[in-house]
Amino acid sequence: MGEVSSVEMNDVREASKRLFRTRCGVRGMWAIYKKELRGYFVSPIAYVVLTVFYVLMGYFFFNFLAIFSEQALYAAYQAAEYGNSPPAMDVPAQVDRNYFGILSTVLIFFLPALTMGMFAEERRRGTLELLLTAPLKDGQIILGKFLAAMTVFLLMLLPTAVFQVVLHRFSDPPMAWGAVLASYIGAVLLGASLISIGVFISSITENQIIAAVLTFGCFLLMWVIEIAARQTGTLMSEVLKYLSVLSHYEDFTKGIVDSGSVLFLVSLCVLGLLFTYHSFISLRWRM
Amino acid sequence: MSVIEVQGLTKRYGPVTAIEDLSFQAGEREILGFLGPNGAGKTTTMRILTGFIPASEGNVRLSGFDIREHPWEVKKRIGYLPEIPPLYADMSVDVYLRFVAEIRGTEKARARRRLGEVKELCGLQTVGRTLIRRLSKGYRQRVGMAQAIIHEPEILILDEPTIGLDPKQIIEVRHLIKSLGERHTVLLSTHILPEVSMTCQRVIILNKGKLVAVDTPEGLLRRLQGGERIFIRFRVDRQGPSDGFDPAEVARVPGVRRIVREVLGDSSLVSLELEVEDDQEVRGRLAEYLVGRGWKLQEMRSVNPTLEEIFIRLVTEEPVA
């Protein structure tokens, strides 16, 4: 009798567990996400990153705007002097091209700040033990943290759309919104892949500073890998060129949403997260 | 059915074997103590049981679930307090406990009820809104304890729960553990011996990754006494110092096996600890002998070795079968 009832009990248990698991799946990730986001805003990290980022991007935007407006004015003035019609100059497009170009550089400096402590701090303080002994899947922990960093990143990016509104307001003929949208898609994909690499690097060390330096170095290398490509001009150079994050991102800033570039950045992002997942597994073996 | 079942557990780090062929069980509502010097493998064993790290070999079943096949089920049934309480310094106690309840999959309404309960149980009512970083070490340990029980686990695994606390706090935590043992199965590690004899029903002694002994604290004492011991103190009838006294004389009394310890004071007072065959019979003979010699018997009692002595003997001598 004891046999039967225990078997039945187990069946009931199993069924309810399966139901619970799917619900808990999202809940667990949500809990991590909230905790992480809270962490950014309880510590000054988010405020510092956001403020400095806004100030810097504002500075770049208005300087580019001033430079290219001046150039356009000067060109028009010169043309008028010789009795020609003013040359066709798309000031908003030029401003945006440069603005989004510099955005990628600024992100190299800023995104490591969001990811450096992500797992390094949990490891150092021993709280990773709490997360890894809770009924959470490794994937939930990683995704929850990744999404939290993405949220802060989007908070960085979103208000800068104001600059585009300003451009739009004063451009005649109206600017090409499609190109702007493409640039933003590029920036979001770029940010996502950089963050996922940062998450991975944070998972391999206990030290925040080491994580930050490694992440920054890694980003920079991914940028300048193109230099090596330009010097050779062989199959190797083609490979290196393809690996350059910058060249893929540049497609977007030109207003081109190239499926190859989308695929490249998305793959990079997924790869970073998969690496983190595997670093978790090896972490358990080394603990 | 045992709540904790460990069979042939082994953990290797490269060439280093942290624990070797460990097997033990714990029943429902049992408080099981894990005793051993630092580096004996207590933390490693606990980390395997909680699913934090995988074992190299062996099986672990908790509440009937194999830890490899159903880690999820096992983790939901475990409350774990690591050696360093896993706290987030910039969270308040309430926020932290709510977070832990959430990642442990506790229903919202139940989590709210449990929050009040565990705060009361762990004496945290007044610090709910305090940031953890502002709490004293004792309070942090209590928060660590609270997070381990908030989801009402069947099994509680506590790694050195009283380490770094002051004596008053240690007593409080021990009481707390005892009361928790009425509802949960508790596995507790420590290197403090009185803690084990005070809180645990059974003790596992580990040394260098191997299981040295499993028994009740009293059983350990009994098993390891190695023959009974008697302590006697008497005054020899000479006026001067007891230098001339030869303790071997006492050892000749039938039933006395050997003299374990002797203190010959510079006065005429002599203290001896004897290993004897049968406590009751030898006492009479000893008394008779001493009185016959005209020495004044002042004290005679049986000696129980402390857990400390047993522990030292266990970890320095051959393992007992």
PDB file of C-alpha atoms in Angstrom, chain A residues 10 13-14 17 20-21 23-25 27-28 30-32 34-35 38-39 42-43 122 125-137 140 284-287, chain B residues 11 13 47 50-55 63 65 70 72-73 75-77 80 82 84-91 95-96 99-100 102-108 147:
ATOM      1  CA  ASN A  10       5.315  11.079  -7.107  1.00  0.00           C
ATOM      2  CA  ARG A  13       4.302  15.793  -7.644  1.00  0.00           C
ATOM      3  CA  GLU A  14       5.920  15.432 -11.041  1.00  0.00           C
ATOM      4  CA  LYS A  17       6.358  20.392 -10.805  1.00  0.00           C
ATOM      5  CA  PHE A  20       5.446  25.032 -11.878  1.00  0.00           C
ATOM      6  CA  ARG A  21       8.662  24.868 -13.808  1.00  0.00           C
ATOM      7  CA  ARG A  23       5.932  29.458 -14.619  1.00  0.00           C
ATOM      8  CA  CYS A  24       8.971  29.616 -12.453  1.00  0.00           C
ATOM      9  CA  GLY A  25      11.108  29.864 -15.581  1.00  0.00           C
ATOM     10  CA  ARG A  27       9.627  34.279 -12.693  1.00  0.00           C
ATOM     11  CA  GLY A  28      13.179  33.334 -11.850  1.00  0.00           C
ATOM     12  CA  TRP A  30      12.285  38.285 -13.810  1.00  0.00           C
ATOM     13  CA  ALA A  31      13.522  38.181 -10.217  1.00  0.00           C
ATOM     14  CA  ILE A  32      17.143  38.317 -11.353  1.00  0.00           C
ATOM     15  CA  LYS A  34      14.645  43.234 -11.186  1.00  0.00           C
ATOM     16  CA  LYS A  35      17.426  42.662  -8.697  1.00  0.00           C
ATOM     17  CA  ARG A  38      17.781  47.741  -8.876  1.00  0.00           C
ATOM     18  CA  GLY A  39      21.484  47.228  -8.281  1.00  0.00           C
ATOM     19  CA  VAL A  42      20.920  51.797  -5.974  1.00  0.00           C
ATOM     20  CA  SER A  43      24.600  52.185  -6.623  1.00  0.00           C
ATOM     21  CA  GLU A 122      28.625  37.856  -7.212  1.00  0.00           C
ATOM     22  CA  ARG A 125      30.853  38.222  -2.362  1.00  0.00           C
ATOM     23  CA  GLY A 126      29.789  34.593  -2.467  1.00  0.00           C
ATOM     24  CA  THR A 127      26.283  35.445  -3.624  1.00  0.00           C
ATOM     25  CA  LEU A 128      26.780  33.352  -6.735  1.00  0.00           C
ATOM     26  CA  GLU A 129      26.454  30.414  -4.365  1.00  0.00           C
ATOM     27  CA  LEU A 130      22.968  31.643  -3.508  1.00  0.00           C
ATOM     28  CA  LEU A 131      21.961  31.927  -7.148  1.00  0.00           C
ATOM     29  CA  LEU A 132      23.452  28.606  -8.174  1.00  0.00           C
ATOM     30  CA  THR A 133      21.837  26.695  -5.315  1.00  0.00           C
ATOM     31  CA  ALA A 134      18.406  28.210  -5.923  1.00  0.00           C
ATOM     32  CA  PRO A 135      16.070  26.389  -8.293  1.00  0.00           C
ATOM     33  CA  LEU A 136      17.148  28.590 -11.175  1.00  0.00           C
ATOM     34  CA  LYS A 137      18.484  27.500 -14.514  1.00  0.00           C
ATOM     35  CA  GLN A 140      17.676  32.361 -16.384  1.00  0.00           C
ATOM     36  CA  ARG A 284      31.021  24.674 -10.924  1.00  0.00           C
ATOM     37  CA  TRP A 285      33.766  22.159 -11.605  1.00  0.00           C
ATOM     38  CA  ARG A 286      36.458  24.453 -10.312  1.00  0.00           C
ATOM     39  CA  MET A 287      34.705  25.673  -7.161  1.00  0.00           C
TER      40      MET A 287
ATOM     41  CA  LYS B  11      35.237  14.723  -5.151  1.00  0.00           C
ATOM     42  CA  TYR B  13      40.194  18.484  -7.920  1.00  0.00           C
ATOM     43  CA  ARG B  47      28.347  22.226  -1.789  1.00  0.00           C
ATOM     44  CA  THR B  50      23.208  21.725  -2.465  1.00  0.00           C
ATOM     45  CA  GLY B  51      23.918  21.213  -6.145  1.00  0.00           C
ATOM     46  CA  PHE B  52      26.433  24.025  -6.251  1.00  0.00           C
ATOM     47  CA  ILE B  53      29.224  21.780  -7.497  1.00  0.00           C
ATOM     48  CA  PRO B  54      29.043  18.323  -9.070  1.00  0.00           C
ATOM     49  CA  ALA B  55      30.553  15.240  -7.452  1.00  0.00           C
ATOM     50  CA  SER B  63      13.972  13.623  -0.217  1.00  0.00           C
ATOM     51  CA  PHE B  65      15.363  12.753  -5.568  1.00  0.00           C
ATOM     52  CA  HIS B  70      16.464  16.064 -10.588  1.00  0.00           C
ATOM     53  CA  TRP B  72      15.641  21.257  -9.719  1.00  0.00           C
ATOM     54  CA  GLU B  73      13.547  19.204  -7.287  1.00  0.00           C
ATOM     55  CA  LYS B  75      17.231  22.614  -4.923  1.00  0.00           C
ATOM     56  CA  LYS B  76      13.648  23.537  -4.134  1.00  0.00           C
ATOM     57  CA  ARG B  77      13.760  21.380  -1.022  1.00  0.00           C
ATOM     58  CA  TYR B  80      21.498  26.564   2.406  1.00  0.00           C
ATOM     59  CA  PRO B  82      27.144  28.974   3.126  1.00  0.00           C
ATOM     60  CA  ILE B  84      29.971  33.386   4.210  1.00  0.00           C
ATOM     61  CA  PRO B  85      26.308  34.429   4.198  1.00  0.00           C
ATOM     62  CA  PRO B  86      25.443  35.261   0.580  1.00  0.00           C
ATOM     63  CA  LEU B  87      24.108  38.759   1.165  1.00  0.00           C
ATOM     64  CA  TYR B  88      23.670  41.754  -1.095  1.00  0.00           C
ATOM     65  CA  ALA B  89      25.055  44.645   0.892  1.00  0.00           C
ATOM     66  CA  ASP B  90      22.988  47.355  -0.755  1.00  0.00           C
ATOM     67  CA  MET B  91      19.630  45.662  -0.224  1.00  0.00           C
ATOM     68  CA  VAL B  95      14.075  43.372  -0.107  1.00  0.00           C
ATOM     69  CA  TYR B  96      16.740  40.713   0.194  1.00  0.00           C
ATOM     70  CA  PHE B  99      14.289  38.349  -3.561  1.00  0.00           C
ATOM     71  CA  VAL B 100      15.435  35.030  -2.128  1.00  0.00           C
ATOM     72  CA  GLU B 102      11.225  34.776  -5.371  1.00  0.00           C
ATOM     73  CA  ILE B 103      14.206  32.951  -6.842  1.00  0.00           C
ATOM     74  CA  ARG B 104      13.317  29.950  -4.716  1.00  0.00           C
ATOM     75  CA  GLY B 105       9.932  29.913  -6.407  1.00  0.00           C
ATOM     76  CA  THR B 106       7.806  30.759  -3.362  1.00  0.00           C
ATOM     77  CA  GLU B 107       4.293  31.935  -4.178  1.00  0.00           C
ATOM     78  CA  LYS B 108       3.810  35.664  -3.609  1.00  0.00           C
ATOM     79  CA  GLN B 147      17.161  33.296   3.735  1.00  0.00           C
TER      80      GLN B 147
END
